Coordinates of C-alpha atoms and ligand atoms in Angstrom, one line a residue:
Chain A
M8 CA 0.2 -0.1 0.2
I9 CA 1.2 3.5 -0.7
G10 CA 1.0 6.3 1.7
D11 CA -2.6 7.6 1.7
R12 CA -1.5 11.4 0.9
A13 CA 1.5 11.1 -1.1
G14 CA -0.3 10.7 -4.2
A15 CA -3.5 12.5 -3.2
Q16 CA -4.7 14.8 -5.7
G17 CA -5.9 17.6 -3.4
R18 CA -5.8 21.5 -3.9
T19 CA -2.3 23.1 -3.9
R20 CA -2.0 25.1 -0.5
L21 CA 1.4 26.5 -0.8
R22 CA 2.9 27.5 -3.9
A23 CA 6.6 28.8 -3.7
S24 CA 8.3 29.7 -7.0
E25 CA 11.8 30.8 -7.2
V26 CA 11.4 32.4 -3.9
R27 CA 14.5 34.7 -2.9
I28 CA 14.9 36.3 0.7
S29 CA 17.7 38.5 1.7
Y30 CA 18.6 40.4 4.8
W31 CA 19.6 43.9 4.7
Q32 CA 22.7 43.9 7.0
H33 CA 24.0 46.8 9.0
R34 CA 26.7 48.8 7.2
A35 CA 27.0 46.2 4.2
E36 CA 26.4 47.2 0.6
E37 CA 25.0 44.1 -0.4
P38 CA 22.0 42.4 0.9
F39 CA 22.7 38.8 2.5
V40 CA 20.9 36.2 0.4
A41 CA 19.7 33.5 2.8
V42 CA 17.3 31.8 0.3
D43 CA 17.4 31.7 -3.4
G44 CA 15.2 30.2 -5.9
V45 CA 13.1 27.8 -3.7
S46 CA 10.3 26.3 -5.5
L47 CA 8.0 23.9 -3.7
E48 CA 4.4 23.1 -3.8
V49 CA 2.5 21.8 -1.0
I50 CA -0.9 19.9 -1.3
E51 CA -3.8 20.5 1.1
G52 CA -3.5 18.0 4.0
E53 CA -0.1 17.0 3.3
F54 CA 2.8 16.7 5.7
V55 CA 6.0 18.0 4.3
S56 CA 9.5 17.8 6.1
I57 CA 12.2 20.1 5.3
V58 CA 15.9 19.0 6.2
G59 CA 19.2 20.7 5.2
P60 CA 22.6 22.1 6.7
S61 CA 22.5 24.6 9.4
G62 CA 22.1 28.1 8.1
C63 CA 20.7 27.2 5.0
G64 CA 17.8 29.4 5.3
K65 CA 15.1 26.7 6.5
T66 CA 13.9 29.2 9.3
T67 CA 14.0 32.2 7.0
F68 CA 11.9 30.4 4.5
L69 CA 9.2 29.2 7.1
N70 CA 9.2 33.0 8.6
A71 CA 8.5 34.2 5.1
V72 CA 5.6 31.5 4.7
D73 CA 4.3 32.7 8.1
G74 CA 4.5 36.4 6.7
L75 CA 7.0 37.4 9.3
I76 CA 9.5 38.5 6.9
P77 CA 8.9 39.7 3.2
I78 CA 10.5 37.8 0.1
S79 CA 12.5 39.8 -2.0
G80 CA 12.0 37.7 -5.3
G81 CA 9.8 35.1 -6.9
S82 CA 6.5 34.4 -5.7
L83 CA 5.1 32.7 -2.4
E84 CA 1.2 32.0 -2.6
L85 CA -1.3 30.5 -0.3
D86 CA -4.3 29.1 -1.7
G87 CA -3.7 31.2 -4.9
R88 CA -3.0 34.6 -2.9
P89 CA 0.4 36.0 -2.3
V90 CA 1.4 36.1 1.3
R91 CA 1.4 39.6 2.6
G92 CA 1.6 39.2 6.3
P93 CA 0.7 36.7 9.3
G94 CA -2.8 35.3 9.1
R95 CA -5.3 33.1 10.9
D96 CA -5.0 30.5 8.3
R97 CA -1.3 29.6 9.6
A98 CA 0.2 29.1 12.9
M99 CA 3.8 28.5 13.8
V100 CA 5.3 26.4 16.5
F101 CA 8.7 28.0 17.1
Q102 CA 11.9 26.3 17.8
Q103 CA 12.1 28.0 21.2
P104 CA 8.8 27.4 23.2
S105 CA 8.5 31.4 23.3
L106 CA 5.7 31.0 26.1
L107 CA 4.6 34.1 27.9
P108 CA 6.2 33.4 31.2
W109 CA 3.6 35.3 33.3
R110 CA 0.6 33.5 31.9
S111 CA -0.5 30.2 33.0
V112 CA -0.5 27.2 30.5
L113 CA -4.0 27.6 29.6
R114 CA -3.9 31.4 29.0
N115 CA -0.9 30.5 26.9
I116 CA -2.9 28.0 24.7
T117 CA -5.6 30.6 24.5
Y118 CA -3.3 33.6 23.5
G119 CA -3.8 33.3 19.8
L120 CA -7.5 33.0 20.3
E121 CA -7.8 36.3 22.6
L122 CA -5.7 38.1 20.0
E123 CA -8.4 37.1 17.6
G124 CA -11.0 38.5 19.8
R125 CA -13.8 36.9 17.8
R126 CA -15.1 34.6 20.5
S127 CA -16.5 34.9 24.0
R128 CA -14.3 34.2 27.2
A129 CA -16.2 31.3 27.9
E130 CA -15.8 29.6 24.5
I131 CA -12.0 30.5 24.4
K132 CA -11.6 28.7 27.9
E133 CA -13.2 25.8 26.7
A134 CA -11.4 25.6 23.4
G135 CA -8.1 26.0 25.5
L136 CA -9.1 23.0 27.8
R137 CA -9.8 21.0 24.8
Y138 CA -6.3 21.5 23.3
L139 CA -4.7 21.1 26.7
S140 CA -6.3 17.8 26.9
L141 CA -5.3 16.9 23.1
V142 CA -1.4 17.5 24.1
G143 CA -1.9 15.4 27.1
L144 CA -1.6 18.2 29.7
D145 CA -4.9 17.8 31.6
G146 CA -4.5 19.1 35.2
F147 CA -1.7 21.6 34.2
A148 CA -3.9 24.4 33.3
N149 CA -3.2 26.9 35.9
V150 CA 0.7 26.0 36.3
Y151 CA 3.2 28.6 34.9
P152 CA 5.5 27.6 32.0
G153 CA 8.6 28.0 34.2
Q154 CA 7.4 25.0 36.2
L155 CA 7.3 22.6 33.1
S156 CA 9.7 20.6 31.7
G157 CA 11.1 21.2 28.1
G158 CA 8.9 18.5 26.5
M159 CA 5.8 19.8 28.3
Q160 CA 6.4 23.4 27.2
Q161 CA 6.5 22.3 23.7
R162 CA 3.4 20.5 24.0
V163 CA 2.0 23.9 25.2
N164 CA 3.7 25.6 22.2
L165 CA 1.9 23.2 19.7
A166 CA -1.4 23.4 21.5
R167 CA -1.3 27.2 21.2
A168 CA -0.8 27.0 17.4
L169 CA -3.4 24.3 17.2
A170 CA -6.0 26.2 19.1
T171 CA -6.4 28.9 16.6
D172 CA -7.6 26.1 14.2
P173 CA -5.4 27.1 11.3
E174 CA -5.4 25.6 7.9
M175 CA -1.7 25.2 7.8
L176 CA 1.0 24.4 10.6
L177 CA 4.4 25.5 10.5
L178 CA 6.9 23.9 12.7
D179 CA 10.4 25.2 13.2
E180 CA 12.4 22.2 14.8
P181 CA 9.8 22.0 17.6
F182 CA 11.5 18.9 18.9
A183 CA 15.2 19.9 18.6
S184 CA 16.0 20.5 22.3
L185 CA 14.1 17.4 23.6
D186 CA 15.7 14.4 24.8
A187 CA 15.5 11.3 22.6
Q188 CA 12.7 9.5 24.2
T189 CA 10.6 12.5 24.8
R190 CA 11.2 13.4 20.9
E191 CA 10.0 10.0 19.8
F192 CA 6.8 10.5 22.0
M193 CA 6.3 14.0 20.6
Q194 CA 6.5 12.7 17.0
L195 CA 4.0 10.0 17.9
E196 CA 1.7 12.5 19.3
L197 CA 2.1 15.2 16.5
L198 CA 1.0 12.2 13.9
R199 CA -1.9 11.5 16.1
I200 CA -3.0 15.1 16.3
W201 CA -2.4 15.6 12.6
R202 CA -4.3 12.6 11.6
Q203 CA -7.3 13.9 13.6
S204 CA -7.0 17.5 12.4
R205 CA -6.1 16.8 8.7
K206 CA -4.1 20.1 8.7
T207 CA -1.4 20.9 6.1
A208 CA 2.0 20.7 7.6
L209 CA 5.5 22.0 7.0
F210 CA 7.8 20.5 9.5
I211 CA 11.6 21.6 9.7
T212 CA 13.9 19.5 11.3
H213 CA 17.7 18.6 12.0
D214 CA 16.9 14.8 12.3
I215 CA 16.6 12.9 9.2
K216 CA 14.7 9.9 10.9
E217 CA 12.1 12.4 12.3
A218 CA 11.8 14.0 8.8
I219 CA 11.1 10.7 7.1
Y220 CA 9.0 9.3 10.0
L221 CA 6.6 12.3 10.0
A222 CA 6.3 13.3 6.2
D223 CA 4.8 12.2 3.1
R224 CA 7.6 14.0 1.2
V225 CA 11.1 15.0 2.5
V226 CA 12.6 18.2 1.0
V227 CA 16.3 18.6 0.9
F228 CA 17.6 22.1 0.9
T229 CA 21.2 22.9 -0.4
A230 CA 23.7 24.8 1.5
R231 CA 23.1 28.6 1.9
P232 CA 21.6 30.3 -0.2
G233 CA 19.1 27.5 0.4
R234 CA 17.2 26.0 -2.6
V235 CA 15.5 22.6 -3.0
K236 CA 18.0 20.1 -3.9
E237 CA 15.9 17.2 -3.9
V238 CA 12.4 16.2 -2.8
V239 CA 12.2 12.5 -1.5
P240 CA 8.7 10.8 -1.4
V241 CA 8.1 8.6 1.6
P242 CA 5.6 5.9 0.5
L243 CA 5.4 4.4 3.9
P244 CA 1.7 3.2 4.9
R245 CA 0.0 5.2 7.6
P246 CA -0.7 5.0 10.6
R247 CA 3.0 4.7 11.2
E248 CA 4.2 3.1 14.5
L249 CA 7.8 4.0 15.8
R250 CA 9.0 0.6 14.6
V251 CA 8.6 1.7 11.0
K252 CA 12.0 3.5 11.6
R253 CA 13.5 0.0 11.5
D254 CA 11.8 -1.1 8.3
P255 CA 14.2 -1.7 5.4
R256 CA 12.2 0.7 3.1
F257 CA 12.5 3.3 5.8
I258 CA 16.3 2.8 5.9
E259 CA 16.4 2.8 1.9
I260 CA 14.7 6.3 1.9
E261 CA 17.1 7.3 4.9
D262 CA 20.1 6.5 2.9
R263 CA 19.0 8.3 -0.2
V264 CA 18.5 11.7 2.1
W265 CA 21.6 11.1 3.8
N266 CA 23.4 11.0 0.7
C267 CA 22.0 14.2 -0.4
I268 CA 22.6 15.9 2.7
E269 CA 26.2 14.5 2.9
Q270 CA 27.0 16.2 -0.4
E271 CA 25.6 19.7 0.7
A272 CA 27.4 19.4 4.1
A273 CA 30.6 18.9 2.4
A274 CA 29.8 22.1 0.3
A275 CA 28.7 24.0 3.2
M276 CA 32.0 23.2 4.9
A277 CA 33.8 24.3 1.8
G278 CA 31.9 27.4 1.6
G279 CA 32.7 28.1 5.3
R280 CA 36.3 27.6 4.8
S281 CA 36.5 29.9 1.6
A282 CA 34.5 32.6 3.3
Chain B
M25 CA 22.7 27.7 37.8
S26 CA 23.7 27.7 34.2
P27 CA 20.8 28.5 31.9
S28 CA 20.8 24.9 30.5
D29 CA 20.1 23.6 34.0
R30 CA 16.7 25.2 34.0
P31 CA 13.9 23.3 32.9
G32 CA 12.9 23.9 29.2
V33 CA 15.8 26.0 28.4
G34 CA 18.1 23.3 27.4
E35 CA 20.0 24.0 24.3
R36 CA 20.2 21.8 21.3
P37 CA 23.2 19.4 21.5
G38 CA 26.3 21.0 20.3
G39 CA 28.6 19.7 17.7
G40 CA 28.6 20.3 14.0
W41 CA 26.2 19.3 11.5
R42 CA 27.6 15.9 10.9
Q43 CA 27.8 15.1 14.7
A44 CA 24.1 16.2 15.1
Y45 CA 23.1 13.8 12.3
G46 CA 25.5 10.9 13.3
P47 CA 23.8 7.9 15.2
G48 CA 25.5 8.4 18.3
A49 CA 24.9 12.1 18.9
L50 CA 23.7 12.0 22.7
P51 CA 21.5 15.0 23.5
R52 CA 23.1 16.9 26.2
S53 CA 19.5 17.8 27.5
F54 CA 19.1 14.3 28.5
L55 CA 22.1 14.8 30.9
A56 CA 21.0 17.9 32.1
K57 CA 17.6 16.8 33.2
R58 CA 19.2 14.3 35.7
G59 CA 21.2 16.6 37.8
Q60 CA 18.3 18.7 38.2
A61 CA 16.3 16.0 39.6
A62 CA 18.3 15.7 42.4
S63 CA 17.0 19.1 44.1
T64 CA 13.5 18.4 44.2
V65 CA 11.1 21.1 44.8
A66 CA 10.5 20.5 48.3
E67 CA 14.1 20.2 49.2
R68 CA 14.9 23.5 47.8
A69 CA 11.9 25.2 49.6
R70 CA 13.3 23.9 53.1
L71 CA 16.6 24.9 52.2
Q72 CA 15.5 28.4 51.3
G73 CA 13.3 28.4 54.6
L74 CA 16.3 27.7 56.7
A75 CA 18.5 30.1 55.0
R76 CA 15.8 32.9 55.7
H77 CA 15.6 32.0 59.3
Q78 CA 19.3 31.9 59.8
G79 CA 19.6 35.2 58.2
L80 CA 17.2 36.6 60.6
L81 CA 18.9 35.2 63.6
V82 CA 22.4 36.2 62.6
G83 CA 21.0 39.8 61.9
L84 CA 19.3 40.0 65.3
A85 CA 22.4 38.6 67.2
A86 CA 24.5 41.4 65.5
V87 CA 22.1 44.3 66.4
V88 CA 22.0 43.1 70.0
V89 CA 25.7 42.9 70.2
V90 CA 26.2 46.2 68.7
I91 CA 23.4 48.1 70.9
A92 CA 24.9 46.1 74.2
V93 CA 28.6 47.4 73.1
W94 CA 27.1 50.9 72.2
Q95 CA 25.5 51.0 75.7
L96 CA 28.8 50.0 77.3
V97 CA 30.8 52.5 75.7
T98 CA 28.3 55.3 76.8
S99 CA 28.0 53.9 80.5
L100 CA 31.6 54.0 80.7
H101 CA 31.7 57.6 79.6
V102 CA 34.2 56.7 76.9
V103 CA 32.4 59.1 74.7
A104 CA 30.4 62.1 75.9
P105 CA 26.5 62.0 75.4
I106 CA 26.5 65.1 73.6
V107 CA 28.5 63.4 70.9
L108 CA 26.9 60.0 71.1
P109 CA 24.0 59.4 73.5
G110 CA 23.6 55.6 74.6
P111 CA 20.6 53.5 73.5
S112 CA 18.7 54.0 76.9
A113 CA 19.1 57.6 76.6
I114 CA 17.8 57.4 73.2
A115 CA 14.9 55.3 74.4
V116 CA 14.0 58.1 76.8
G117 CA 14.2 60.7 74.1
L118 CA 12.0 58.5 71.9
Y119 CA 9.4 58.3 74.6
Q120 CA 9.5 62.0 75.2
Y121 CA 9.3 63.1 71.7
A122 CA 6.6 60.4 71.0
T123 CA 4.5 61.8 74.0
S124 CA 5.0 65.5 73.1
P125 CA 2.2 67.5 71.6
D126 CA 4.4 68.2 68.4
F127 CA 4.8 64.6 67.5
P128 CA 1.3 63.9 65.9
I129 CA 1.7 67.1 63.9
D130 CA 5.1 66.3 63.0
L131 CA 4.0 62.7 61.7
A132 CA 0.9 63.9 59.9
T133 CA 3.0 66.6 58.1
S134 CA 5.9 64.4 56.9
G135 CA 3.2 61.7 56.1
E136 CA 1.1 64.0 54.0
E137 CA 4.2 65.3 52.1
L138 CA 5.4 61.8 51.4
A139 CA 2.0 60.5 50.3
I140 CA 1.3 63.4 48.1
G141 CA 5.0 63.6 46.5
F142 CA 5.1 59.9 46.0
G143 CA 1.8 59.6 44.6
L144 CA 2.4 62.2 42.2
A145 CA 5.6 60.7 41.1
I146 CA 3.5 57.4 40.4
V147 CA 0.6 58.9 38.7
I148 CA 3.1 61.0 36.6
G149 CA 6.2 58.7 36.4
L150 CA 4.5 55.6 35.2
P151 CA 2.5 56.9 32.3
A152 CA 5.7 59.0 31.4
G153 CA 7.8 56.0 31.4
I154 CA 5.4 53.9 29.4
L155 CA 5.0 56.4 26.8
M156 CA 8.6 57.2 26.6
G157 CA 9.3 53.4 26.4
W158 CA 6.7 52.7 23.8
Y159 CA 6.7 55.7 21.5
R160 CA 10.2 56.5 20.0
L161 CA 9.0 60.3 19.2
V162 CA 8.1 60.9 22.9
F163 CA 11.5 59.4 23.9
Q164 CA 13.2 61.7 21.4
V165 CA 11.6 64.6 22.8
F166 CA 11.8 64.1 26.6
D167 CA 15.3 62.3 26.5
P168 CA 17.5 65.3 26.8
F169 CA 15.4 66.7 29.8
V170 CA 15.2 63.4 31.8
S171 CA 19.0 62.8 31.2
F172 CA 19.6 66.5 32.4
F173 CA 17.6 66.3 35.3
Y174 CA 18.7 62.8 36.3
S175 CA 22.3 63.3 36.3
T176 CA 21.9 66.7 38.1
P177 CA 21.9 66.4 41.9
R178 CA 18.5 67.3 42.6
I179 CA 19.0 68.3 46.1
A180 CA 20.7 71.3 45.0
L181 CA 17.2 72.6 43.7
V182 CA 15.8 72.6 47.3
P183 CA 16.6 76.4 48.0
L184 CA 15.1 77.2 44.8
L185 CA 11.8 75.1 45.3
I186 CA 11.5 76.7 48.7
I187 CA 11.6 80.1 46.9
W188 CA 9.1 78.9 44.5
F189 CA 6.8 76.9 46.8
G190 CA 7.1 78.5 50.1
I191 CA 8.1 76.8 53.5
G192 CA 4.8 75.0 53.7
I193 CA 4.3 71.3 52.8
W194 CA 4.4 72.0 48.9
S195 CA 8.1 72.7 48.6
K196 CA 8.5 69.4 50.4
V197 CA 6.2 67.7 48.0
A198 CA 8.0 69.0 45.0
V199 CA 11.5 67.8 46.5
I200 CA 10.0 64.3 47.1
Y201 CA 8.3 64.1 43.7
L202 CA 11.5 65.2 42.0
G203 CA 13.4 62.5 44.0
A204 CA 11.0 59.6 43.3
F205 CA 9.7 60.4 39.7
F206 CA 13.1 59.8 37.9
P207 CA 13.7 56.2 39.2
I208 CA 10.1 55.2 38.5
A209 CA 10.0 56.9 34.9
I210 CA 13.3 55.4 33.9
N211 CA 12.8 51.9 35.2
T212 CA 9.4 51.8 33.5
L213 CA 10.9 53.0 30.3
V214 CA 13.6 50.5 30.5
G215 CA 11.1 47.8 31.3
V216 CA 8.9 48.5 28.3
R217 CA 11.7 48.7 26.1
S218 CA 13.2 45.5 26.9
L219 CA 11.0 43.1 24.8
D220 CA 11.8 39.5 24.3
P221 CA 12.3 39.0 20.8
D222 CA 11.0 35.5 20.9
L223 CA 7.6 36.8 22.5
L224 CA 7.4 39.6 20.0
R225 CA 7.9 37.3 16.8
C226 CA 5.2 34.9 18.5
A227 CA 2.7 37.7 19.0
R228 CA 3.3 39.0 15.5
S229 CA 2.8 35.5 14.2
F230 CA -0.6 35.3 15.9
G231 CA -1.3 38.7 14.2
A232 CA -1.1 40.8 17.2
T233 CA -1.7 44.5 16.9
D234 CA 0.6 47.3 18.3
L235 CA -1.9 47.8 21.1
Q236 CA -2.3 44.0 22.0
L237 CA 1.6 43.6 21.7
F238 CA 1.8 46.4 24.1
R239 CA -0.8 45.0 26.3
T240 CA 0.1 41.3 26.2
I241 CA 4.0 41.5 25.9
A242 CA 5.5 44.8 26.9
L243 CA 3.5 45.9 29.9
P244 CA 3.8 42.4 31.9
G245 CA 7.3 42.0 30.8
A246 CA 7.9 45.4 32.3
V247 CA 6.2 44.7 35.6
P248 CA 9.3 43.6 37.5
F249 CA 11.2 46.7 36.4
I250 CA 8.3 49.0 37.3
L251 CA 8.3 47.6 40.7
T252 CA 12.0 47.9 41.3
G253 CA 11.5 51.7 40.1
L254 CA 8.8 52.1 42.9
R255 CA 11.1 50.6 45.5
L256 CA 13.8 52.9 44.6
G257 CA 11.5 55.8 44.4
V258 CA 10.4 55.3 47.8
G259 CA 13.8 55.5 49.0
H260 CA 14.5 58.8 47.3
A261 CA 11.2 60.0 48.4
L262 CA 12.2 59.6 52.1
I263 CA 15.5 61.2 51.5
G264 CA 13.3 64.1 50.1
V265 CA 11.4 64.4 53.1
V266 CA 14.3 64.8 55.5
V267 CA 16.4 67.1 53.3
G268 CA 13.4 69.2 52.3
E269 CA 12.4 69.9 56.1
L270 CA 16.1 70.3 57.1
V271 CA 16.2 73.2 54.9
A272 CA 13.2 75.2 55.8
A273 CA 9.8 74.0 57.2
Q274 CA 7.1 74.5 59.9
H275 CA 6.6 70.9 61.0
G276 CA 7.6 67.6 60.5
V277 CA 10.0 64.7 61.5
G278 CA 13.0 66.0 59.6
Y279 CA 12.4 69.5 60.8
E280 CA 12.3 68.4 64.3
M281 CA 15.3 66.5 64.0
N282 CA 17.2 69.6 62.7
I283 CA 15.6 71.7 65.7
F284 CA 16.8 68.7 68.4
G285 CA 20.5 68.9 66.6
T286 CA 20.9 72.6 66.7
T287 CA 19.7 72.9 70.2
Y288 CA 21.8 70.0 71.4
Q289 CA 19.0 67.6 72.5
M290 CA 21.0 64.7 70.9
A291 CA 19.1 61.9 72.4
K292 CA 15.7 63.3 70.7
M293 CA 17.7 64.0 67.6
F294 CA 18.6 60.5 67.3
A295 CA 15.0 59.2 68.2
A296 CA 13.8 61.3 65.2
L297 CA 16.5 59.6 62.9
F298 CA 15.3 56.3 64.2
I299 CA 11.7 57.1 63.4
I300 CA 12.7 58.0 59.8
A301 CA 14.8 54.9 59.4
V302 CA 12.1 52.7 60.6
A303 CA 9.7 54.2 58.0
G304 CA 12.1 53.5 55.3
A305 CA 12.7 50.0 56.4
V306 CA 8.8 49.3 56.6
L307 CA 8.3 50.9 53.0
Q308 CA 11.1 49.0 51.6
T309 CA 9.9 45.9 53.0
A310 CA 6.5 46.4 51.7
F311 CA 7.5 47.1 48.2
Q312 CA 9.8 44.2 48.3
R313 CA 6.9 41.9 49.2
L314 CA 4.8 43.5 46.3
E315 CA 7.9 42.5 44.0
H316 CA 7.6 38.9 45.3
R317 CA 4.1 38.7 44.9
F318 CA 4.1 39.8 41.2
D319 CA 7.1 37.5 40.5
A320 CA 5.4 34.5 41.6
W321 CA 5.7 32.9 38.2
R322 CA 9.5 33.9 38.2
V323 CA 10.4 32.4 41.6
S324 CA 8.6 29.2 40.7
A325 CA 10.8 29.0 37.5
G326 CA 13.5 26.9 39.2
G327 CA 15.4 28.9 41.6
R328 CA 15.8 32.6 42.7
R329 CA 17.1 35.3 40.3
Ligands
ADP423 N1 17.7 38.6 10.9 C1 18.7 38.0 10.3 N2 19.7 38.9 9.8 C2 20.6 38.8 9.2 N3 20.9 37.6 8.5 C3 20.1 36.6 9.2 C4 18.9 36.6 9.9 N4 18.3 35.6 10.3 C5 19.0 34.7 9.7 N5 20.3 35.2 8.9 C6 21.2 34.4 8.2 O1 20.6 33.6 7.2 C7 21.0 32.4 7.0 C8 19.8 31.3 7.1 O2 19.4 31.5 8.5 P1 18.2 30.5 9.0 O3 17.1 30.5 8.0 O4 18.1 30.7 10.3 O5 19.0 29.1 8.8 P2 18.7 27.6 9.2 O6 17.1 27.7 10.1 O7 18.5 26.9 8.0 O8 19.6 27.1 10.3 C9 22.1 32.2 8.1 O9 23.4 32.5 7.5 C10 22.0 33.4 9.1 O10 23.0 33.7 9.5
MG424 MG1 16.7 27.4 12.1

């Protein structure tokens, strides 16, 4: 059986073509080009992972999709409309939990909903409790983030993004700072939640196994300036258990991604030396 | 405590690209977790409680020793009472002053000056600090004046203020206000400006408006700074009371202290000084309590800061 979404012909949610993103540097004549020529399409309900060497522009690209930074070339469209700024159709799960330390867990989860200001207080609270439960943090509603472990903080971070009910989830290495066991558990949880909510997901990670385990397709970026080097489909059946990571087909895909990355890592190192 | 020992702030495992991808890369945060488990919350609370009590006991013992030595020195006439009256003489002086008809008037006058001056400093200093912290233009307009007045010794203005406002309570109110305004306004300004970039990005990602950004990120983030400003401000306000009344006044504890001093009633002078010191200690403690209350989430975030 083929992965149930890999070949799905849904609507195109995100269309990036030849996206170029540059930073204006202080006192520099030339802008610093972080991403140059990224072309990528993401279908509705699809889970896409992005991997690539550190500093290749993954976060930059994701920030542009979220509308936090502008692009300086190419085009970036969501549902056929160019991205102009942050919007309710997207929500970001940041690499750092970025929780408001003076708000309780529940009020962190409802933060996005409160900013929207469309629903009553009672409705917001009810939604908050629902997502609290979804990420397995029942009973932690009135605890402050500082009292939680890293893994729990990341679950709050995830719940906060889910609570606004976005069509697209943007995740920037959300599990990178977690220990190995917690990370695997969070991967399992994320897949469970994603299956239930059927959201489109764009997931950045450092970890090749994680990228493959979660995704319908793995996008490998080149060294900076980032471009899409290769797109590797993951035709593994879902729902996936953690066991699948030892499946020969999984390992074959892993080898393929690993080879791509090794070339780029070498290029990045060479670039670093000459720079 | 290093940052990585705190729960949830563990950094990504170090090392290069290759190492992070390699099979044997052991996340450092995993190791950090274990050291942290050794000091449980209960354990930490118990140790903190013990330390607090110990501090109190040591402090009390030191005070008793100093008073005893002081009493001994004066009883043996090592120093003349006119230079340094003993604790027992000061106690008598305190009793005499506290039962004199002037005392309630002095207390009411100084208290009123302090309340109005410090109250005005809060009512004007807080919004001023917020506006200067939030709006660049407001900051640019007022910065030269604030910098100028903040770096001038404002005590030097006391004679001028007395000419302007007379020797009644309003010259003292002005001195106190000028003393307390700057620490409050400047701390508030710095607090509002010190936005956590991660939180800022998060708020923007959720589509926060400028006003929402202010209300949900800037203002709560500024609370510890504001409370510190208030605590510093109350200290300056108290100095203002004494200095203002020393120069010219009709009533007040500071005024009376000056009279006692110039008429060689040293025990009473020390008694007045004692009253002022106690007022200062009480106010400082009250504001410290307030700071701890507002910092509940911070204290619980794994250790003291
Ligand atoms: N705000 C910024 N200003 C200037 N350069 C930046 C900024 N943010 C990132 N960069 C640079 O852009 C490149 C890509 O960064 P980033 O997108 O964070 O990479 P990744 O997430 O893939 O590790 C890096 O070389 C980084 O130094
Ligand atoms: Mg990044």
